[in-house]
Amino acid sequence: MTTPDTPTATSAPAGVVSAFERGLQRGDNPQVAGADGPASTTLDSRWLGTWRRPGSRRRAPCRVCGHTFRLDDTVYLRHAEDGKLADVTHHLRNLPCSGQAPPADPPDPGAQAAFFRGVDNTDPRPDTLHTVRLMPDDPVLGHPRQRNACFVCTHTFRLFETVVVCPCSPEKPGCRKAVHQDPARGLGCFEQWRSELTVQQCPMNFRTLRRN
């Protein structure tokens, strides 16, 4: 009785594995060439949703600024030797995290804040929603290691966006919980939450609310 020969274990050369992994990425997202460098965030981008940085179980925001990735964000990709995506950072002038952003001075937060104050004074927002603009050092922004996020869209709050603070009682805030309300940036989260909420509970302490 003869025994079948045991198949000889083979492994593909590293170059082939790398090319295969990069090819998979091009198939998933044709706008990304599978190479290191700048890329635009689309609905097919792995880093937009469930991508995890190697060795981590958490949804991976930008490791430098701590902000989540959004549609149309320009990012900088880095791949491991085997071709797998290893790191993603923002590549924007207002979030120059990649270290390889275009050679230009970073924007001055003080000048930007003065600009937005002038805009708000010239064209004030309707007071019915009690929105506020997030200025530098506002605690709602958090910090790179612990960013605060909108409980509707789950994206982090960015500088100069407008939000509703204490959505249960924006006219007399009782907490610093916030939700986006910035239609100019496509973030109408507060109105969406207010119109779709079926169980009226405070997202901060879960007490029952009364609809006006």
PDB file of C-alpha atoms in Angstrom, residues 10-133:
ATOM      1  CA  THR A  10       5.436  26.701  -1.209  1.00  0.00           C
ATOM      2  CA  SER A  11       5.372  30.425  -0.564  1.00  0.00           C
ATOM      3  CA  ALA A  12       5.078  33.184  -3.076  1.00  0.00           C
ATOM      4  CA  PRO A  13       7.943  35.639  -3.366  1.00  0.00           C
ATOM      5  CA  ALA A  14       7.515  38.791  -1.319  1.00  0.00           C
ATOM      6  CA  GLY A  15       7.212  40.880  -4.463  1.00  0.00           C
ATOM      7  CA  VAL A  16       4.303  38.780  -5.699  1.00  0.00           C
ATOM      8  CA  VAL A  17       2.493  38.990  -2.339  1.00  0.00           C
ATOM      9  CA  SER A  18       2.956  42.761  -2.258  1.00  0.00           C
ATOM     10  CA  ALA A  19       1.698  43.156  -5.830  1.00  0.00           C
ATOM     11  CA  PHE A  20      -1.318  40.962  -5.034  1.00  0.00           C
ATOM     12  CA  GLU A  21      -2.257  43.010  -1.946  1.00  0.00           C
ATOM     13  CA  ARG A  22      -1.921  46.280  -3.841  1.00  0.00           C
ATOM     14  CA  GLY A  23      -3.985  44.834  -6.671  1.00  0.00           C
ATOM     15  CA  LEU A  24      -6.743  43.968  -4.188  1.00  0.00           C
ATOM     16  CA  GLN A  25      -6.744  47.574  -3.012  1.00  0.00           C
ATOM     17  CA  ARG A  26      -6.982  48.865  -6.572  1.00  0.00           C
ATOM     18  CA  GLY A  27      -9.914  46.509  -7.144  1.00  0.00           C
ATOM     19  CA  ASP A  28     -11.702  47.727  -4.005  1.00  0.00           C
ATOM     20  CA  ASN A  29     -11.002  51.386  -4.726  1.00  0.00           C
ATOM     21  CA  PRO A  30      -9.847  52.124  -8.301  1.00  0.00           C
ATOM     22  CA  GLN A  31      -8.955  55.700  -7.401  1.00  0.00           C
ATOM     23  CA  VAL A  32      -6.182  54.433  -5.122  1.00  0.00           C
ATOM     24  CA  ALA A  33      -3.231  52.987  -6.985  1.00  0.00           C
ATOM     25  CA  GLY A  34      -2.043  50.842  -4.067  1.00  0.00           C
ATOM     26  CA  ALA A  35       1.048  53.006  -3.676  1.00  0.00           C
ATOM     27  CA  ASP A  36       2.331  55.260  -0.924  1.00  0.00           C
ATOM     28  CA  GLY A  37       1.245  58.870  -1.251  1.00  0.00           C
ATOM     29  CA  PRO A  38      -1.807  61.159  -1.262  1.00  0.00           C
ATOM     30  CA  ALA A  39      -5.266  59.737  -1.939  1.00  0.00           C
ATOM     31  CA  SER A  40      -8.834  60.980  -1.781  1.00  0.00           C
ATOM     32  CA  THR A  41     -11.359  59.387   0.571  1.00  0.00           C
ATOM     33  CA  THR A  42     -14.309  57.819  -1.238  1.00  0.00           C
ATOM     34  CA  LEU A  43     -17.144  55.489  -0.252  1.00  0.00           C
ATOM     35  CA  ASP A  44     -14.866  52.585  -1.214  1.00  0.00           C
ATOM     36  CA  SER A  45     -11.954  53.667   0.991  1.00  0.00           C
ATOM     37  CA  ARG A  46     -11.051  51.085   3.619  1.00  0.00           C
ATOM     38  CA  TRP A  47     -10.079  53.755   6.161  1.00  0.00           C
ATOM     39  CA  LEU A  48     -13.523  55.402   6.001  1.00  0.00           C
ATOM     40  CA  GLY A  49     -15.296  52.651   7.898  1.00  0.00           C
ATOM     41  CA  THR A  50     -14.028  49.492   9.523  1.00  0.00           C
ATOM     42  CA  TRP A  51     -10.289  49.565   8.768  1.00  0.00           C
ATOM     43  CA  ARG A  52      -8.116  48.809  11.783  1.00  0.00           C
ATOM     44  CA  ARG A  53      -4.473  49.736  12.099  1.00  0.00           C
ATOM     45  CA  PRO A  54      -2.330  46.545  12.295  1.00  0.00           C
ATOM     46  CA  GLY A  55      -2.322  45.264  15.868  1.00  0.00           C
ATOM     47  CA  SER A  56      -5.321  47.378  16.931  1.00  0.00           C
ATOM     48  CA  ARG A  57      -8.967  46.396  17.459  1.00  0.00           C
ATOM     49  CA  ARG A  58     -10.341  49.934  17.339  1.00  0.00           C
ATOM     50  CA  ARG A  59     -11.683  51.816  14.350  1.00  0.00           C
ATOM     51  CA  ALA A  60      -8.674  53.856  13.377  1.00  0.00           C
ATOM     52  CA  PRO A  61      -8.835  57.659  13.253  1.00  0.00           C
ATOM     53  CA  CYS A  62      -5.814  59.659  12.156  1.00  0.00           C
ATOM     54  CA  ARG A  63      -3.021  58.696  14.570  1.00  0.00           C
ATOM     55  CA  VAL A  64      -1.664  62.278  14.605  1.00  0.00           C
ATOM     56  CA  CYS A  65      -4.665  64.615  14.943  1.00  0.00           C
ATOM     57  CA  GLY A  66      -7.134  62.038  16.303  1.00  0.00           C
ATOM     58  CA  HIS A  67      -9.886  63.062  13.866  1.00  0.00           C
ATOM     59  CA  THR A  68     -12.015  60.570  11.973  1.00  0.00           C
ATOM     60  CA  PHE A  69     -11.751  60.310   8.205  1.00  0.00           C
ATOM     61  CA  ARG A  70     -14.587  61.814   6.170  1.00  0.00           C
ATOM     62  CA  LEU A  71     -15.666  61.621   2.550  1.00  0.00           C
ATOM     63  CA  ASP A  72     -13.416  63.716   0.284  1.00  0.00           C
ATOM     64  CA  ASP A  73     -10.688  64.043   2.926  1.00  0.00           C
ATOM     65  CA  THR A  74      -7.241  63.967   1.331  1.00  0.00           C
ATOM     66  CA  VAL A  75      -5.092  61.427   3.147  1.00  0.00           C
ATOM     67  CA  TYR A  76      -1.565  60.057   2.945  1.00  0.00           C
ATOM     68  CA  LEU A  77      -1.196  56.282   2.633  1.00  0.00           C
ATOM     69  CA  ARG A  78       1.689  54.103   3.722  1.00  0.00           C
ATOM     70  CA  HIS A  79       1.987  50.398   2.961  1.00  0.00           C
ATOM     71  CA  ALA A  80       3.972  47.604   4.565  1.00  0.00           C
ATOM     72  CA  GLU A  81       6.501  45.555   2.603  1.00  0.00           C
ATOM     73  CA  ASP A  82       3.849  42.898   1.951  1.00  0.00           C
ATOM     74  CA  GLY A  83       1.649  45.522   0.274  1.00  0.00           C
ATOM     75  CA  LYS A  84      -0.964  45.725   3.044  1.00  0.00           C
ATOM     76  CA  LEU A  85      -2.191  49.141   4.119  1.00  0.00           C
ATOM     77  CA  ALA A  86      -0.228  50.012   7.264  1.00  0.00           C
ATOM     78  CA  ASP A  87      -1.007  53.651   8.027  1.00  0.00           C
ATOM     79  CA  VAL A  88      -3.355  56.466   7.001  1.00  0.00           C
ATOM     80  CA  THR A  89      -3.023  60.090   8.077  1.00  0.00           C
ATOM     81  CA  HIS A  90      -4.750  63.259   6.989  1.00  0.00           C
ATOM     82  CA  HIS A  91      -3.101  65.281   4.219  1.00  0.00           C
ATOM     83  CA  LEU A  92      -4.960  68.583   4.511  1.00  0.00           C
ATOM     84  CA  ARG A  93      -3.691  72.112   5.030  1.00  0.00           C
ATOM     85  CA  ASN A  94      -5.901  72.586   8.068  1.00  0.00           C
ATOM     86  CA  LEU A  95      -4.901  69.144   9.393  1.00  0.00           C
ATOM     87  CA  PRO A  96      -1.260  68.813   8.207  1.00  0.00           C
ATOM     88  CA  CYS A  97      -0.700  65.450   9.819  1.00  0.00           C
ATOM     89  CA  SER A  98       1.250  63.558   7.187  1.00  0.00           C
ATOM     90  CA  GLY A  99       4.422  65.604   7.555  1.00  0.00           C
ATOM     91  CA  GLN A 100       4.481  65.762   3.781  1.00  0.00           C
ATOM     92  CA  ALA A 101       1.763  68.351   3.225  1.00  0.00           C
ATOM     93  CA  PRO A 102       2.373  70.941   0.470  1.00  0.00           C
ATOM     94  CA  PRO A 103       5.114  73.436   1.418  1.00  0.00           C
ATOM     95  CA  ALA A 104       2.970  76.207   2.859  1.00  0.00           C
ATOM     96  CA  ASP A 105       2.721  77.812   6.258  1.00  0.00           C
ATOM     97  CA  PRO A 106      -0.037  76.203   8.373  1.00  0.00           C
ATOM     98  CA  PRO A 107      -3.102  78.409   8.813  1.00  0.00           C
ATOM     99  CA  ASP A 108      -3.104  80.739  11.799  1.00  0.00           C
ATOM    100  CA  PRO A 109      -5.945  79.679  14.165  1.00  0.00           C
ATOM    101  CA  GLY A 110      -6.152  83.201  15.567  1.00  0.00           C
ATOM    102  CA  ALA A 111      -6.652  84.747  12.133  1.00  0.00           C
ATOM    103  CA  GLN A 112      -9.163  82.052  11.227  1.00  0.00           C
ATOM    104  CA  ALA A 113     -11.097  82.638  14.449  1.00  0.00           C
ATOM    105  CA  ALA A 114     -11.239  86.386  13.723  1.00  0.00           C
ATOM    106  CA  PHE A 115     -12.507  85.624  10.223  1.00  0.00           C
ATOM    107  CA  PHE A 116     -15.322  83.390  11.466  1.00  0.00           C
ATOM    108  CA  ARG A 117     -16.286  85.888  14.166  1.00  0.00           C
ATOM    109  CA  GLY A 118     -16.593  88.510  11.443  1.00  0.00           C
ATOM    110  CA  VAL A 119     -18.721  86.156   9.325  1.00  0.00           C
ATOM    111  CA  ASP A 120     -21.011  85.387  12.272  1.00  0.00           C
ATOM    112  CA  ASN A 121     -21.361  89.054  13.200  1.00  0.00           C
ATOM    113  CA  THR A 122     -22.134  90.057   9.613  1.00  0.00           C
ATOM    114  CA  ASP A 123     -24.494  87.166   8.895  1.00  0.00           C
ATOM    115  CA  PRO A 124     -25.691  85.793  12.242  1.00  0.00           C
ATOM    116  CA  ARG A 125     -27.140  82.306  12.326  1.00  0.00           C
ATOM    117  CA  PRO A 126     -30.839  81.864  13.210  1.00  0.00           C
ATOM    118  CA  ASP A 127     -31.137  81.787  16.982  1.00  0.00           C
ATOM    119  CA  THR A 128     -33.846  79.126  17.016  1.00  0.00           C
ATOM    120  CA  LEU A 129     -31.341  76.270  17.238  1.00  0.00           C
ATOM    121  CA  HIS A 130     -28.833  78.028  19.529  1.00  0.00           C
ATOM    122  CA  THR A 131     -25.823  76.847  17.542  1.00  0.00           C
ATOM    123  CA  VAL A 132     -22.294  77.779  18.559  1.00  0.00           C
ATOM    124  CA  ARG A 133     -19.077  77.803  16.537  1.00  0.00           C
TER     125      ARG A 133
END
